[in-house]
PDB file of C-alpha atoms and ligand atoms in Angstrom:
ATOM      1  CA  MET O   1      98.593  70.670  72.486  1.00 90.00           C
ATOM      2  CA  LEU O   2      98.286  71.197  76.246  1.00 97.00           C
ATOM      3  CA  ARG O   3     100.587  73.482  78.183  1.00 98.00           C
ATOM      4  CA  MET O   4     101.967  72.016  81.404  1.00 98.00           C
ATOM      5  CA  VAL O   5     103.678  74.223  83.961  1.00 98.00           C
ATOM      6  CA  LEU O   6     106.665  72.670  85.718  1.00 98.00           C
ATOM      7  CA  PRO O   7     108.444  73.981  88.814  1.00 98.00           C
ATOM      8  CA  THR O   8     112.161  74.548  88.413  1.00 96.00           C
ATOM      9  CA  GLY O   9     114.274  73.584  91.403  1.00 89.00           C
ATOM     10  CA  ARG O  10     114.641  70.285  93.208  1.00 90.00           C
ATOM     11  CA  ILE O  11     111.508  68.689  91.691  1.00 94.00           C
ATOM     12  CA  ILE O  12     112.452  69.195  88.028  1.00 97.00           C
ATOM     13  CA  LYS O  13     114.807  66.219  87.605  1.00 96.00           C
ATOM     14  CA  GLU O  14     112.310  63.728  89.002  1.00 97.00           C
ATOM     15  CA  ALA O  15     109.521  65.352  86.957  1.00 98.00           C
ATOM     16  CA  GLU O  16     111.564  64.945  83.785  1.00 98.00           C
ATOM     17  CA  ILE O  17     112.217  61.249  84.493  1.00 97.00           C
ATOM     18  CA  PHE O  18     108.526  60.682  85.259  1.00 98.00           C
ATOM     19  CA  LEU O  19     107.283  62.521  82.150  1.00 98.00           C
ATOM     20  CA  THR O  20     109.738  60.632  79.944  1.00 98.00           C
ATOM     21  CA  ARG O  21     108.479  57.338  81.390  1.00 98.00           C
ATOM     22  CA  ALA O  22     104.924  58.446  80.603  1.00 98.00           C
ATOM     23  CA  GLY O  23     105.820  59.080  76.934  1.00 98.00           C
ATOM     24  CA  TYR O  24     106.223  62.855  77.145  1.00 98.00           C
ATOM     25  CA  ALA O  25     110.005  63.260  77.036  1.00 98.00           C
ATOM     26  CA  PRO O  26     110.933  66.934  76.708  1.00 98.00           C
ATOM     27  CA  ALA O  27     112.801  68.028  73.573  1.00 98.00           C
ATOM     28  CA  GLU O  28     115.558  69.490  75.797  1.00 97.00           C
ATOM     29  CA  ASN O  29     117.112  68.715  79.160  1.00 97.00           C
ATOM     30  CA  LEU O  30     114.797  70.660  81.496  1.00 97.00           C
ATOM     31  CA  ALA O  31     117.302  70.930  84.339  1.00 94.00           C
ATOM     32  CA  ALA O  32     119.916  72.499  82.057  1.00 94.00           C
ATOM     33  CA  THR O  33     118.015  74.673  79.589  1.00 95.00           C
ATOM     34  CA  ARG O  34     117.454  78.386  80.125  1.00 95.00           C
ATOM     35  CA  LYS O  35     114.406  78.295  77.850  1.00 97.00           C
ATOM     36  CA  LEU O  36     111.089  78.883  79.556  1.00 98.00           C
ATOM     37  CA  LEU O  37     108.976  77.063  76.977  1.00 98.00           C
ATOM     38  CA  VAL O  38     110.050  73.593  75.826  1.00 98.00           C
ATOM     39  CA  PRO O  39     107.905  71.211  73.756  1.00 98.00           C
ATOM     40  CA  SER O  40     107.678  67.493  74.416  1.00 98.00           C
ATOM     41  CA  LYS O  41     109.223  65.317  71.691  1.00 98.00           C
ATOM     42  CA  CYS O  42     105.790  63.874  70.899  1.00 97.00           C
ATOM     43  CA  GLY O  43     104.401  67.368  70.320  1.00 96.00           C
ATOM     44  CA  ARG O  44     101.400  66.839  72.621  1.00 97.00           C
ATOM     45  CA  LEU O  45     102.672  68.967  75.520  1.00 98.00           C
ATOM     46  CA  GLU O  46     104.443  72.274  75.864  1.00 98.00           C
ATOM     47  CA  TYR O  47     106.330  72.694  79.141  1.00 98.00           C
ATOM     48  CA  LEU O  48     106.428  76.069  80.860  1.00 98.00           C
ATOM     49  CA  LEU O  49     109.243  76.357  83.407  1.00 98.00           C
ATOM     50  CA  VAL O  50     108.714  78.690  86.370  1.00 98.00           C
ATOM     51  CA  LYS O  51     109.625  79.068  90.047  1.00 97.00           C
ATOM     52  CA  PRO O  52     107.786  76.486  92.197  1.00 97.00           C
ATOM     53  CA  VAL O  53     105.822  79.110  94.103  1.00 96.00           C
ATOM     54  CA  ASP O  54     104.508  80.644  90.850  1.00 98.00           C
ATOM     55  CA  ALA O  55     103.454  77.371  89.175  1.00 98.00           C
ATOM     56  CA  PRO O  56      99.866  77.117  90.516  1.00 98.00           C
ATOM     57  CA  LEU O  57      99.013  80.673  89.404  1.00 98.00           C
ATOM     58  CA  TYR O  58      99.617  79.866  85.723  1.00 98.00           C
ATOM     59  CA  VAL O  59      97.216  76.929  85.937  1.00 98.00           C
ATOM     60  CA  GLU O  60      94.655  78.795  88.029  1.00 98.00           C
ATOM     61  CA  GLN O  61      94.590  81.619  85.467  1.00 98.00           C
ATOM     62  CA  GLY O  62      94.427  79.217  82.497  1.00 97.00           C
ATOM     63  CA  VAL O  63      97.774  80.198  80.945  1.00 98.00           C
ATOM     64  CA  ALA O  64      98.639  76.512  81.283  1.00 98.00           C
ATOM     65  CA  GLU O  65      95.904  73.870  81.271  1.00 98.00           C
ATOM     66  CA  CYS O  66      97.770  71.699  83.749  1.00 98.00           C
ATOM     67  CA  GLY O  67     100.923  71.464  85.802  1.00 98.00           C
ATOM     68  CA  ILE O  68     102.997  69.669  88.374  1.00 98.00           C
ATOM     69  CA  SER O  69     103.309  71.191  91.812  1.00 98.00           C
ATOM     70  CA  GLY O  70     104.591  70.070  95.195  1.00 98.00           C
ATOM     71  CA  LYS O  71     101.870  69.485  97.786  1.00 98.00           C
ATOM     72  CA  ASP O  72     103.817  71.813 100.119  1.00 98.00           C
ATOM     73  CA  VAL O  73     103.313  74.728  97.721  1.00 98.00           C
ATOM     74  CA  LEU O  74      99.649  73.789  97.176  1.00 98.00           C
ATOM     75  CA  MET O  75      99.046  73.681 100.930  1.00 98.00           C
ATOM     76  CA  GLU O  76     100.541  77.136 101.306  1.00 98.00           C
ATOM     77  CA  LEU O  77      98.803  78.819  98.362  1.00 98.00           C
ATOM     78  CA  ALA O  78      95.471  76.939  98.421  1.00 98.00           C
ATOM     79  CA  PRO O  79      94.895  77.764  94.731  1.00 98.00           C
ATOM     80  CA  ASP O  80      91.515  77.282  93.053  1.00 98.00           C
ATOM     81  CA  LEU O  81      92.318  74.330  90.789  1.00 97.00           C
ATOM     82  CA  LEU O  82      91.829  70.588  90.538  1.00 98.00           C
ATOM     83  CA  GLU O  83      94.362  68.161  91.977  1.00 98.00           C
ATOM     84  CA  PRO O  84      93.411  64.836  90.390  1.00 98.00           C
ATOM     85  CA  LEU O  85      96.625  62.807  90.754  1.00 98.00           C
ATOM     86  CA  ASP O  86      99.259  62.165  93.388  1.00 98.00           C
ATOM     87  CA  LEU O  87     102.312  61.544  91.205  1.00 98.00           C
ATOM     88  CA  GLY O  88     104.168  59.772  94.002  1.00 97.00           C
ATOM     89  CA  PHE O  89     107.595  61.357  93.562  1.00 97.00           C
ATOM     90  CA  ALA O  90     109.365  64.253  95.323  1.00 97.00           C
ATOM     91  CA  LYS O  91     108.177  62.824  98.618  1.00 97.00           C
ATOM     92  CA  CYS O  92     108.854  64.821 101.764  1.00 97.00           C
ATOM     93  CA  ARG O  93     107.165  65.775 105.038  1.00 98.00           C
ATOM     94  CA  MET O  94     105.906  69.123 106.241  1.00 98.00           C
ATOM     95  CA  ALA O  95     107.006  69.280 109.862  1.00 98.00           C
ATOM     96  CA  VAL O  96     107.466  71.403 112.943  1.00 97.00           C
ATOM     97  CA  ALA O  97     111.152  71.281 113.870  1.00 97.00           C
ATOM     98  CA  GLY O  98     113.365  72.943 116.406  1.00 96.00           C
ATOM     99  CA  ARG O  99     116.187  72.472 118.844  1.00 95.00           C
ATOM    100  CA  PRO O 100     116.099  69.085 120.616  1.00 94.00           C
ATOM    101  CA  ALA O 101     115.656  70.634 124.074  1.00 86.00           C
ATOM    102  CA  ILE O 102     112.133  72.042 124.315  1.00 74.00           C
ATOM    103  CA  VAL O 103     112.457  75.813 124.613  1.00 70.00           C
ATOM    104  CA  ARG O 104     108.734  76.458 124.507  1.00 72.00           C
ATOM    105  CA  SER O 105     106.440  73.506 125.056  1.00 74.00           C
ATOM    106  CA  LEU O 106     103.660  72.914 122.544  1.00 73.00           C
ATOM    107  CA  ASP O 107     100.954  72.406 125.152  1.00 71.00           C
ATOM    108  CA  ASN O 108     101.217  75.821 126.751  1.00 65.00           C
ATOM    109  CA  THR O 109      98.659  78.225 125.314  1.00 69.00           C
ATOM    110  CA  LEU O 110      99.473  81.249 127.432  1.00 76.00           C
ATOM    111  CA  SER O 111     102.042  83.043 125.302  1.00 83.00           C
ATOM    112  CA  PRO O 112     102.465  82.920 121.520  1.00 91.00           C
ATOM    113  CA  VAL O 113     104.894  80.395 120.117  1.00 93.00           C
ATOM    114  CA  ARG O 114     107.376  82.037 117.704  1.00 95.00           C
ATOM    115  CA  VAL O 115     107.618  80.252 114.382  1.00 97.00           C
ATOM    116  CA  ALA O 116     109.753  80.890 111.277  1.00 98.00           C
ATOM    117  CA  SER O 117     108.676  79.445 107.945  1.00 98.00           C
ATOM    118  CA  LYS O 118     108.636  79.631 104.161  1.00 97.00           C
ATOM    119  CA  PHE O 119     105.061  78.363 104.604  1.00 98.00           C
ATOM    120  CA  PRO O 120     103.442  80.962 106.900  1.00 98.00           C
ATOM    121  CA  ARG O 121      99.854  79.958 106.096  1.00 98.00           C
ATOM    122  CA  VAL O 122     100.536  76.277 106.783  1.00 98.00           C
ATOM    123  CA  ALA O 123     102.287  77.221 110.023  1.00 98.00           C
ATOM    124  CA  ARG O 124      99.499  79.547 111.186  1.00 98.00           C
ATOM    125  CA  LEU O 125      96.760  76.999 110.429  1.00 98.00           C
ATOM    126  CA  HIS O 126      98.655  74.202 112.166  1.00 97.00           C
ATOM    127  CA  PHE O 127      99.062  76.098 115.434  1.00 95.00           C
ATOM    128  CA  GLU O 128      95.507  77.466 115.184  1.00 94.00           C
ATOM    129  CA  LYS O 129      94.184  73.878 114.924  1.00 94.00           C
ATOM    130  CA  ARG O 130      96.272  72.919 117.938  1.00 90.00           C
ATOM    131  CA  GLY O 131      94.790  75.881 119.855  1.00 90.00           C
ATOM    132  CA  ILE O 132      98.227  77.416 120.353  1.00 90.00           C
ATOM    133  CA  PRO O 133      98.683  81.159 119.737  1.00 92.00           C
ATOM    134  CA  SER O 134     101.527  81.832 117.335  1.00 94.00           C
ATOM    135  CA  VAL O 135     103.564  84.606 115.780  1.00 96.00           C
ATOM    136  CA  VAL O 136     104.797  83.491 112.370  1.00 98.00           C
ATOM    137  CA  PHE O 137     107.795  85.080 110.647  1.00 98.00           C
ATOM    138  CA  LYS O 138     107.910  84.527 106.897  1.00 98.00           C
ATOM    139  CA  LEU O 139     111.397  83.696 105.620  1.00 98.00           C
ATOM    140  CA  SER O 140     112.412  82.980 102.017  1.00 95.00           C
ATOM    141  CA  GLY O 141     114.912  80.208 102.705  1.00 94.00           C
ATOM    142  CA  SER O 142     117.557  78.889 105.105  1.00 95.00           C
ATOM    143  CA  VAL O 143     114.748  78.710 107.648  1.00 97.00           C
ATOM    144  CA  GLU O 144     116.652  76.396 109.990  1.00 97.00           C
ATOM    145  CA  ILE O 145     118.896  79.201 111.186  1.00 96.00           C
ATOM    146  CA  GLY O 146     115.803  80.923 112.620  1.00 94.00           C
ATOM    147  CA  ALA O 147     115.506  78.178 115.224  1.00 94.00           C
ATOM    148  CA  VAL O 148     119.268  77.779 115.720  1.00 94.00           C
ATOM    149  CA  LEU O 149     119.786  81.451 116.589  1.00 95.00           C
ATOM    150  CA  GLY O 150     116.570  81.908 118.524  1.00 92.00           C
ATOM    151  CA  LEU O 151     114.605  84.094 116.107  1.00 95.00           C
ATOM    152  CA  ALA O 152     111.898  81.485 116.561  1.00 96.00           C
ATOM    153  CA  HIS O 153     111.112  78.615 118.949  1.00 94.00           C
ATOM    154  CA  TYR O 154     110.214  76.397 115.988  1.00 96.00           C
ATOM    155  CA  ILE O 155     110.335  76.262 112.225  1.00 98.00           C
ATOM    156  CA  VAL O 156     107.720  74.798 109.895  1.00 98.00           C
ATOM    157  CA  ASP O 157     109.453  73.420 106.830  1.00 98.00           C
ATOM    158  CA  ILE O 158     109.745  70.462 104.504  1.00 97.00           C
ATOM    159  CA  VAL O 159     112.026  67.625 105.501  1.00 98.00           C
ATOM    160  CA  GLU O 160     113.201  65.299 102.761  1.00 96.00           C
ATOM    161  CA  THR O 161     116.387  63.457 103.735  1.00 96.00           C
ATOM    162  CA  GLY O 162     116.638  65.164 107.131  1.00 97.00           C
ATOM    163  CA  THR O 163     120.208  66.250 106.363  1.00 97.00           C
ATOM    164  CA  THR O 164     119.596  69.993 106.719  1.00 97.00           C
ATOM    165  CA  LEU O 165     118.002  69.549 110.149  1.00 98.00           C
ATOM    166  CA  ARG O 166     120.714  67.145 111.311  1.00 98.00           C
ATOM    167  CA  GLU O 167     123.575  69.338 110.133  1.00 98.00           C
ATOM    168  CA  ASN O 168     122.104  72.284 112.013  1.00 97.00           C
ATOM    169  CA  GLY O 169     121.378  70.363 115.221  1.00 97.00           C
ATOM    170  CA  LEU O 170     117.591  70.420 114.864  1.00 97.00           C
ATOM    171  CA  VAL O 171     114.969  67.660 115.181  1.00 97.00           C
ATOM    172  CA  VAL O 172     111.363  67.097 114.077  1.00 97.00           C
ATOM    173  CA  HIS O 173     108.854  67.755 116.899  1.00 95.00           C
ATOM    174  CA  GLU O 174     105.569  67.274 115.034  1.00 95.00           C
ATOM    175  CA  GLU O 175     104.561  66.066 111.592  1.00 97.00           C
ATOM    176  CA  ILE O 176     102.002  68.150 109.743  1.00 98.00           C
ATOM    177  CA  ALA O 177     101.535  66.334 106.425  1.00 98.00           C
ATOM    178  CA  ALA O 178     103.107  64.010 103.877  1.00 98.00           C
ATOM    179  CA  CYS O 179     103.895  65.851 100.645  1.00 98.00           C
ATOM    180  CA  SER O 180     104.642  64.755  97.061  1.00 98.00           C
ATOM    181  CA  ALA O 181     104.319  66.030  93.506  1.00 98.00           C
ATOM    182  CA  ARG O 182     100.716  66.453  92.324  1.00 98.00           C
ATOM    183  CA  LEU O 183      99.133  66.899  88.911  1.00 98.00           C
ATOM    184  CA  VAL O 184      97.050  70.070  88.930  1.00 98.00           C
ATOM    185  CA  VAL O 185      94.480  70.958  86.270  1.00 98.00           C
ATOM    186  CA  ASN O 186      92.680  74.193  85.455  1.00 98.00           C
ATOM    187  CA  ARG O 187      88.998  73.847  86.401  1.00 98.00           C
ATOM    188  CA  ALA O 188      87.610  75.057  83.055  1.00 98.00           C
ATOM    189  CA  ALA O 189      90.135  73.096  80.966  1.00 98.00           C
ATOM    190  CA  PHE O 190      89.225  69.904  82.808  1.00 97.00           C
ATOM    191  CA  TYR O 191      85.752  70.128  81.251  1.00 96.00           C
ATOM    192  CA  THR O 192      86.373  71.944  77.941  1.00 97.00           C
ATOM    193  CA  GLN O 193      89.380  69.760  77.038  1.00 96.00           C
ATOM    194  CA  ASN O 194      88.145  66.692  78.840  1.00 96.00           C
ATOM    195  CA  GLU O 195      89.285  64.096  76.294  1.00 97.00           C
ATOM    196  CA  VAL O 196      92.867  65.393  75.976  1.00 97.00           C
ATOM    197  CA  VAL O 197      93.176  65.846  79.733  1.00 97.00           C
ATOM    198  CA  ASN O 198      91.833  62.331  80.355  1.00 97.00           C
ATOM    199  CA  ASN O 199      94.292  60.840  77.848  1.00 97.00           C
ATOM    200  CA  LEU O 200      97.140  62.660  79.572  1.00 98.00           C
ATOM    201  CA  MET O 201      95.989  61.432  82.982  1.00 98.00           C
ATOM    202  CA  ALA O 202      95.767  57.847  81.701  1.00 98.00           C
ATOM    203  CA  ASP O 203      99.362  58.047  80.408  1.00 98.00           C
ATOM    204  CA  LEU O 204     100.592  59.573  83.669  1.00 98.00           C
ATOM    205  CA  ARG O 205      98.788  56.915  85.734  1.00 98.00           C
ATOM    206  CA  LYS O 206     100.641  54.169  83.849  1.00 97.00           C
ATOM    207  CA  ALA O 207     103.974  55.784  84.743  1.00 97.00           C
ATOM    208  CA  LEU O 208     103.259  56.169  88.480  1.00 96.00           C
ATOM    209  CA  PRO O 209     106.034  54.775  90.678  1.00 84.00           C
TER     210      PRO O 209
HETATM  211  C1  LIG E 301     114.440  72.706 101.573  1.00 88.70           C
HETATM  212  C2  LIG E 301     113.865  72.875 102.952  1.00 88.70           C
HETATM  213  C3  LIG E 301     114.987  72.403 103.850  1.00 88.70           C
HETATM  214  C4  LIG E 301     115.635  71.318 103.029  1.00 88.70           C
HETATM  215  C5  LIG E 301     115.175  69.963 103.481  1.00 88.70           C
HETATM  216  O1  LIG E 301     115.196  73.808 101.262  1.00 88.70           O
HETATM  217  O2  LIG E 301     113.468  74.200 103.188  1.00 88.70           O
HETATM  218  O3  LIG E 301     115.874  73.454 104.120  1.00 88.70           O
HETATM  219  O4  LIG E 301     115.223  71.524 101.676  1.00 88.70           O
HETATM  220  O5  LIG E 301     115.784  68.937 102.749  1.00 88.70           O
HETATM  221  P1  LIG E 301     116.605  67.763 103.460  1.00 88.70           P
HETATM  222  O6  LIG E 301     115.724  67.192 104.532  1.00 88.70           O
HETATM  223  O7  LIG E 301     116.851  66.767 102.346  1.00 88.70           O
HETATM  224  O8  LIG E 301     117.872  68.330 103.991  1.00 88.70           O
HETATM  225  P2  LIG E 301     115.765  74.096  99.811  1.00 88.70           P
HETATM  226  O9  LIG E 301     116.810  73.108  99.421  1.00 88.70           O
HETATM  227  O10 LIG E 301     114.608  74.156  98.877  1.00 88.70           O
HETATM  228  O11 LIG E 301     116.529  75.479  99.969  1.00 88.70           O
HETATM  229  P3  LIG E 301     116.177  76.865 100.712  1.00 88.70           P
HETATM  230  O12 LIG E 301     116.423  76.676 102.176  1.00 88.70           O
HETATM  231  O13 LIG E 301     117.110  77.841 100.107  1.00 88.70           O
HETATM  232  O14 LIG E 301     114.732  77.175 100.411  1.00 88.70           O
END
C-alpha cells in the first residue's frame, strides 16, 4: 500500500473526482470527513489529508511515498521531490495584480516596488528576474486587500475565476505561470517502489482530463 498525501481546501473535491476516475475511490467523502487517514476502497492507497502548504513536506520526508500538490505551492516551497505528472485539474494562474491605474510602473528600477503575497519566494524571484527591486510582505490570505488599501503596489497571487480580483476592483498586470495539480513522488520511493509507483502513474495517466 502506498500513502498519498492530499491537500485539503479547494483542490480536494477535484482530486477526489480524479482519483475515483482512476480507480482509487476513497472509502469516505474526503471533503466532509474529519479523519486524517482514509484508505482507498481498493486498498492500494492510503490518503493522508493535510493543509496544502504542508503536503510536499510529508512526501519529501518519506512519510508519504507520493502526493498531489498545486504547482503554486510547489513553486513557493521548491521541495526536493519528483514531479512526474501534470494532473491537469485545479488550473489557475500565478499573476501580478493590482489596481487598474498604475501606481508604480513595472519598468522603473529606482525604488523598490511593494508587493504583498502568500507566495513571497515566487514574488521575490519574479521581480528579481525582471531586474526590479522589491519589498515583499508575506500575508496568509485575503491578499487582495493589500493592494486595495495601499499596503502594497501589487499582489502576487493565484487567479482562478478572476472573481476575487474583480470584486475588489483589481486587475492582472503580468502573468507569472500557469498552475495545476501535480503528482509528486518521494525520490527514494520512486526507485525502491518503482513497480507500484509506475502502476499508480499508469492508472492516473488514463484518468487525465
Ligand atoms: C485564493 C487566492 C485568491 C482567490 C482566487 O484564495 O488567494 O484570493 O483564491 O480565486 P478566484 O480567481 O476564483 O476568485 P483562497 O480562496 O484560497 O482564500 P484565502 O485568500 O483565504 O487564501
